[in-house]
């Protein structure tokens, strides 16, 4: 992810690791299914953009084997550092501001990254530039505007509070430059940068333990910003966290749209 003074979800906070674990549980099966369809195998060269945690980079490493290469980049690599062993190389890198860390990649992948990058167009073109002819780009990003609610079944005060806090979270993201309708644009954007055989689908978790874990970690991570912005009081947040911990609510995420194409 691209670092700005206003970035809301700092990788250095304790809750970041909990969020990465929840993302892995929720979204790794979808990501891996798409990459398997590309035919990934021994010797592939892969760039994992905005790696965050280790789950995708480590899975790619098993697929490409000792003759392959996995370059995992982020502006803050503290959570990914444990994966830094061959064939994985960890680099500090800003995809929206720097040249790609090499060219000739068979696969470039970014998940839940570009929605937060101020210069998304430059980042996307950099990722395409890094591909070999025939290489695959897979970009997966949320589209909170398609489904803005934490509790789509808003049937009581607990769900109403949850949705109010989720609305506040979206507001904070938008104020910091996030494009909350970015996911739906991905197929068009991939065609505009010259990719062919473009396809896309979406995954929308409606309720799961991982959704609850993600919500708890996110709210604890941005608690101070919610209170400072007047979106919620500490009492509101304590009540919401207790409601989440009770397991009595169905908590959803924004749809994650996966789009892919070939150079």
Phi, psi and omega in degrees: 000155181273131184277130171226162179298335184261009183297129192280327191243079185293128180296340185278349178283149182304321184294341181300318179297323177292324177293318178300319179297319179293318177301318181299314180297317184287316196245344181303317181303321178293313179301312183294324178300316180294315183293323176301321180296335178287346180088025181307141181199191183304133176089356180294148175251122189232142172243116176262110187269132180061052192300324183066262178269200189252351195297315183287315180300318181293321178294317178300320181300319178294325183286321186272339176070186185293340179270355180265187181211133175233115175258115180252122185237154174193162174286338177224110186261016187299323182279339182267352189302329183293345180270002187281078173210150186307137008268017184269130174242127181258130179226140169283125188200141178251105186294337181270359185224345185241160174293153181297154182278052181121175178225177178080021179284141174283330182217134168236131184226138173222131180233124177056044183242302192295333179302335182262352187274124181302313180260073183296324182296315179296319180299316181295317179294325177296320180294320177294318179302326184285345182282148168285160171303128184090351179291161185251138171246129174237116178243128181233122181215154180284157172228079183298333180291335177291326182211090190274359188264144169282323179240091179302329176267081185274083188250001181202178183297328179296317179290324178296317176297316180301316181289328176295317178292322178296320176300319178296320177299314178300319180298316179296319178298313182297322179296337180261013171097002178292141177263104188282358174239028186288321187305317183293341182277347190302315180302314179298317183294323178294322176293321182294334177269010170098006179283154179241169181055042183283132175220166179203155169212181183222148175236131187225090175293131181260324175199139175187165176299322180295325176299318179293318178299318179296316180297314181300313181295319182295313182295320177295325181290323184254015183308311182300319180292322178298317181289314181300323181281357180076017181281326182206158173265166176300326178294318176303314184292318177299318180295318180295315180298323177293321178297318179297315182295335182290339180075016185265357183246148173267110185253130182250170169245170169294150175300136171261118180263125178256127178231140183216156178198174183242138178285000000 
